Amino acid sequence: MNTFARTVDLLHRAMDTGTVRRQVIANNLANADVPNFKRTEVNFESELKRALESERKRPALELARTDERHIPNFKERDYRDVQIRRVLDYTSTYNNNGNNVDPEQEFMHATQNQMSYTLFTQAAAFEFSQVNQVLRG
């Protein structure tokens, strides 16, 4: 895959993640007063990072497999296989009623998410403007 296509694909995935994260944050805030409600988080970036790093890091010694049933000591992950995951936070409690939504934290996450989404859309626009300049050129 060429650099342009890969960059645009990664930006598209990041914007999709931002959309899901916005929905999750809105749901968390809507349920901030519901007893025993547990907030949800979005997990994507850390898995994407691991997948991208696996493309560059091969072990010093890669073991040969003489049978398909043997477990490989290295498996490169394709970043396109990484999925956006919603994860329930069961471990923390913010209120005495068992609810763990901190509205202030959620608003901060919402602001961060909006800023990231804006950055990704600007980066995508820049990528396409570069192609447009080449085509005019």
PDB file of C-alpha atoms in Angstrom:
ATOM      1  CA  MET A   1       0.000   0.000   0.000  1.00  0.00           C
ATOM      2  CA  ASN A   2       1.405   3.406  -0.903  1.00  0.00           C
ATOM      3  CA  THR A   3       2.079   6.097   1.659  1.00  0.00           C
ATOM      4  CA  PHE A   4      -0.851   8.320   0.649  1.00  0.00           C
ATOM      5  CA  ALA A   5      -3.396   5.495   0.851  1.00  0.00           C
ATOM      6  CA  ARG A   6      -2.028   4.291   4.175  1.00  0.00           C
ATOM      7  CA  THR A   7      -2.040   7.800   5.672  1.00  0.00           C
ATOM      8  CA  VAL A   8      -5.584   8.492   4.514  1.00  0.00           C
ATOM      9  CA  ASP A   9      -6.712   5.092   5.824  1.00  0.00           C
ATOM     10  CA  LEU A  10      -5.141   5.763   9.241  1.00  0.00           C
ATOM     11  CA  LEU A  11      -6.740   9.218   9.377  1.00  0.00           C
ATOM     12  CA  HIS A  12     -10.101   7.712   8.425  1.00  0.00           C
ATOM     13  CA  ARG A  13      -9.786   5.123  11.204  1.00  0.00           C
ATOM     14  CA  ALA A  14      -8.829   7.845  13.690  1.00  0.00           C
ATOM     15  CA  MET A  15     -11.884   9.908  12.724  1.00  0.00           C
ATOM     16  CA  ASP A  16     -14.122   6.827  13.054  1.00  0.00           C
ATOM     17  CA  THR A  17     -12.672   6.287  16.521  1.00  0.00           C
ATOM     18  CA  GLY A  18     -13.411   9.912  17.387  1.00  0.00           C
ATOM     19  CA  THR A  19     -17.027   9.466  16.328  1.00  0.00           C
ATOM     20  CA  VAL A  20     -17.435   6.345  18.474  1.00  0.00           C
ATOM     21  CA  ARG A  21     -15.682   8.055  21.386  1.00  0.00           C
ATOM     22  CA  ARG A  22     -18.066  11.034  21.130  1.00  0.00           C
ATOM     23  CA  GLN A  23     -21.045   8.648  21.348  1.00  0.00           C
ATOM     24  CA  VAL A  24     -19.518   6.854  24.342  1.00  0.00           C
ATOM     25  CA  ILE A  25     -18.800  10.113  26.170  1.00  0.00           C
ATOM     26  CA  ALA A  26     -22.341  11.347  25.502  1.00  0.00           C
ATOM     27  CA  ASN A  27     -23.736   8.078  26.895  1.00  0.00           C
ATOM     28  CA  ASN A  28     -21.506   8.343  29.965  1.00  0.00           C
ATOM     29  CA  LEU A  29     -22.675  11.909  30.626  1.00  0.00           C
ATOM     30  CA  ALA A  30     -26.334  11.002  30.060  1.00  0.00           C
ATOM     31  CA  ASN A  31     -26.031   8.321  32.742  1.00  0.00           C
ATOM     32  CA  ALA A  32     -23.955  10.314  35.235  1.00  0.00           C
ATOM     33  CA  ASP A  33     -26.725  10.178  37.873  1.00  0.00           C
ATOM     34  CA  VAL A  34     -27.855   6.575  37.321  1.00  0.00           C
ATOM     35  CA  PRO A  35     -27.033   4.376  40.323  1.00  0.00           C
ATOM     36  CA  ASN A  36     -24.468   1.634  39.642  1.00  0.00           C
ATOM     37  CA  PHE A  37     -23.888   2.812  36.059  1.00  0.00           C
ATOM     38  CA  LYS A  38     -20.349   2.019  34.891  1.00  0.00           C
ATOM     39  CA  ARG A  39     -18.717   4.276  32.351  1.00  0.00           C
ATOM     40  CA  THR A  40     -17.362   3.009  29.051  1.00  0.00           C
ATOM     41  CA  GLU A  41     -14.051   3.876  27.453  1.00  0.00           C
ATOM     42  CA  VAL A  42     -12.856   3.474  23.876  1.00  0.00           C
ATOM     43  CA  ASN A  43      -9.719   1.437  23.275  1.00  0.00           C
ATOM     44  CA  PHE A  44      -8.129   1.753  19.858  1.00  0.00           C
ATOM     45  CA  GLU A  45      -4.936   3.775  19.784  1.00  0.00           C
ATOM     46  CA  SER A  46      -2.846   1.432  21.949  1.00  0.00           C
ATOM     47  CA  GLU A  47      -3.791  -1.614  19.840  1.00  0.00           C
ATOM     48  CA  LEU A  48      -3.124   0.313  16.639  1.00  0.00           C
ATOM     49  CA  LYS A  49       0.290   1.323  17.977  1.00  0.00           C
ATOM     50  CA  ARG A  50       1.150  -2.319  18.749  1.00  0.00           C
ATOM     51  CA  ALA A  51       0.079  -3.402  15.274  1.00  0.00           C
ATOM     52  CA  LEU A  52       2.145  -0.683  13.589  1.00  0.00           C
ATOM     53  CA  GLU A  53       5.175  -1.527  15.739  1.00  0.00           C
ATOM     54  CA  SER A  54       4.872  -5.216  14.861  1.00  0.00           C
ATOM     55  CA  GLU A  55       5.460  -4.301  11.214  1.00  0.00           C
ATOM     56  CA  ARG A  56       8.880  -2.915  12.111  1.00  0.00           C
ATOM     57  CA  LYS A  57      10.013  -5.265  14.855  1.00  0.00           C
ATOM     58  CA  ARG A  58      11.020  -8.741  13.883  1.00  0.00           C
ATOM     59  CA  PRO A  59      12.742 -10.976  16.428  1.00  0.00           C
ATOM     60  CA  ALA A  60      16.490 -11.500  16.130  1.00  0.00           C
ATOM     61  CA  LEU A  61      15.812 -15.188  15.625  1.00  0.00           C
ATOM     62  CA  GLU A  62      12.638 -16.210  13.843  1.00  0.00           C
ATOM     63  CA  LEU A  63      11.914 -19.878  14.391  1.00  0.00           C
ATOM     64  CA  ALA A  64      11.126 -22.124  11.440  1.00  0.00           C
ATOM     65  CA  ARG A  65       7.828 -23.982  11.569  1.00  0.00           C
ATOM     66  CA  THR A  66       7.902 -27.512  10.220  1.00  0.00           C
ATOM     67  CA  ASP A  67       4.212 -28.049  10.892  1.00  0.00           C
ATOM     68  CA  GLU A  68       1.266 -25.655  10.623  1.00  0.00           C
ATOM     69  CA  ARG A  69       0.213 -26.624  14.140  1.00  0.00           C
ATOM     70  CA  HIS A  70       3.433 -25.179  15.576  1.00  0.00           C
ATOM     71  CA  ILE A  71       3.048 -21.837  17.302  1.00  0.00           C
ATOM     72  CA  PRO A  72       5.103 -19.090  15.608  1.00  0.00           C
ATOM     73  CA  ASN A  73       7.353 -16.919  17.776  1.00  0.00           C
ATOM     74  CA  PHE A  74       6.422 -13.855  15.711  1.00  0.00           C
ATOM     75  CA  LYS A  75       3.302 -12.806  13.907  1.00  0.00           C
ATOM     76  CA  GLU A  76       3.084  -9.483  12.149  1.00  0.00           C
ATOM     77  CA  ARG A  77      -0.251  -7.776  12.783  1.00  0.00           C
ATOM     78  CA  ASP A  78      -2.006  -5.906  10.032  1.00  0.00           C
ATOM     79  CA  TYR A  79      -3.126  -2.530  11.350  1.00  0.00           C
ATOM     80  CA  ARG A  80      -6.316  -2.861   9.281  1.00  0.00           C
ATOM     81  CA  ASP A  81      -7.415  -5.733  11.531  1.00  0.00           C
ATOM     82  CA  VAL A  82      -7.446  -3.543  14.659  1.00  0.00           C
ATOM     83  CA  GLN A  83     -11.005  -2.841  15.769  1.00  0.00           C
ATOM     84  CA  ILE A  84     -12.451  -0.061  17.889  1.00  0.00           C
ATOM     85  CA  ARG A  85     -13.374  -1.562  21.258  1.00  0.00           C
ATOM     86  CA  ARG A  86     -15.718  -0.244  23.906  1.00  0.00           C
ATOM     87  CA  VAL A  87     -14.489  -1.252  27.355  1.00  0.00           C
ATOM     88  CA  LEU A  88     -16.563  -1.068  30.534  1.00  0.00           C
ATOM     89  CA  ASP A  89     -14.721   0.389  33.554  1.00  0.00           C
ATOM     90  CA  TYR A  90     -15.727  -1.904  36.426  1.00  0.00           C
ATOM     91  CA  THR A  91     -12.748  -1.059  38.619  1.00  0.00           C
ATOM     92  CA  SER A  92     -13.482   2.469  39.776  1.00  0.00           C
ATOM     93  CA  THR A  93     -16.257   4.255  41.673  1.00  0.00           C
ATOM     94  CA  TYR A  94     -16.789   8.003  41.659  1.00  0.00           C
ATOM     95  CA  ASN A  95     -20.091   8.389  43.531  1.00  0.00           C
ATOM     96  CA  ASN A  96     -21.430   6.707  46.651  1.00  0.00           C
ATOM     97  CA  ASN A  97     -24.219   5.198  44.570  1.00  0.00           C
ATOM     98  CA  GLY A  98     -21.787   2.947  42.634  1.00  0.00           C
ATOM     99  CA  ASN A  99     -21.681   5.181  39.577  1.00  0.00           C
ATOM    100  CA  ASN A 100     -18.190   5.931  38.275  1.00  0.00           C
ATOM    101  CA  VAL A 101     -18.880   8.812  35.859  1.00  0.00           C
ATOM    102  CA  ASP A 102     -17.005  12.010  36.701  1.00  0.00           C
ATOM    103  CA  PRO A 103     -18.727  14.665  34.564  1.00  0.00           C
ATOM    104  CA  GLU A 104     -15.727  16.985  34.735  1.00  0.00           C
ATOM    105  CA  GLN A 105     -13.446  14.231  33.391  1.00  0.00           C
ATOM    106  CA  GLU A 106     -15.963  13.357  30.677  1.00  0.00           C
ATOM    107  CA  PHE A 107     -16.149  16.984  29.522  1.00  0.00           C
ATOM    108  CA  MET A 108     -12.358  17.089  29.423  1.00  0.00           C
ATOM    109  CA  HIS A 109     -12.325  13.881  27.327  1.00  0.00           C
ATOM    110  CA  ALA A 110     -14.977  15.396  25.054  1.00  0.00           C
ATOM    111  CA  THR A 111     -12.836  18.485  24.497  1.00  0.00           C
ATOM    112  CA  GLN A 112      -9.734  16.391  23.806  1.00  0.00           C
ATOM    113  CA  ASN A 113     -11.696  14.204  21.424  1.00  0.00           C
ATOM    114  CA  GLN A 114     -13.064  17.208  19.514  1.00  0.00           C
ATOM    115  CA  MET A 115      -9.590  18.736  19.201  1.00  0.00           C
ATOM    116  CA  SER A 116      -8.169  15.432  17.932  1.00  0.00           C
ATOM    117  CA  TYR A 117     -10.998  15.029  15.435  1.00  0.00           C
ATOM    118  CA  THR A 118     -10.403  18.561  14.125  1.00  0.00           C
ATOM    119  CA  LEU A 119      -6.685  17.820  13.780  1.00  0.00           C
ATOM    120  CA  PHE A 120      -7.375  14.603  11.850  1.00  0.00           C
ATOM    121  CA  THR A 121      -9.793  16.321   9.468  1.00  0.00           C
ATOM    122  CA  GLN A 122      -7.237  19.068   8.823  1.00  0.00           C
ATOM    123  CA  ALA A 123      -4.526  16.456   8.196  1.00  0.00           C
ATOM    124  CA  ALA A 124      -6.797  14.612   5.745  1.00  0.00           C
ATOM    125  CA  ALA A 125      -7.598  17.865   3.949  1.00  0.00           C
ATOM    126  CA  PHE A 126      -3.868  18.605   3.722  1.00  0.00           C
ATOM    127  CA  GLU A 127      -3.163  15.171   2.204  1.00  0.00           C
ATOM    128  CA  PHE A 128      -5.787  15.713  -0.479  1.00  0.00           C
ATOM    129  CA  SER A 129      -4.596  19.263  -1.146  1.00  0.00           C
ATOM    130  CA  GLN A 130      -1.110  17.861  -1.820  1.00  0.00           C
ATOM    131  CA  VAL A 131      -2.554  15.457  -4.389  1.00  0.00           C
ATOM    132  CA  ASN A 132      -4.576  18.294  -5.895  1.00  0.00           C
ATOM    133  CA  GLN A 133      -1.412  20.410  -6.291  1.00  0.00           C
ATOM    134  CA  VAL A 134       0.389  17.561  -8.043  1.00  0.00           C
ATOM    135  CA  LEU A 135      -2.525  17.046 -10.431  1.00  0.00           C
ATOM    136  CA  ARG A 136      -2.645  20.763 -11.296  1.00  0.00           C
ATOM    137  CA  GLY A 137       1.079  20.918 -11.620  1.00  0.00           C
TER     138      GLY A 137
END
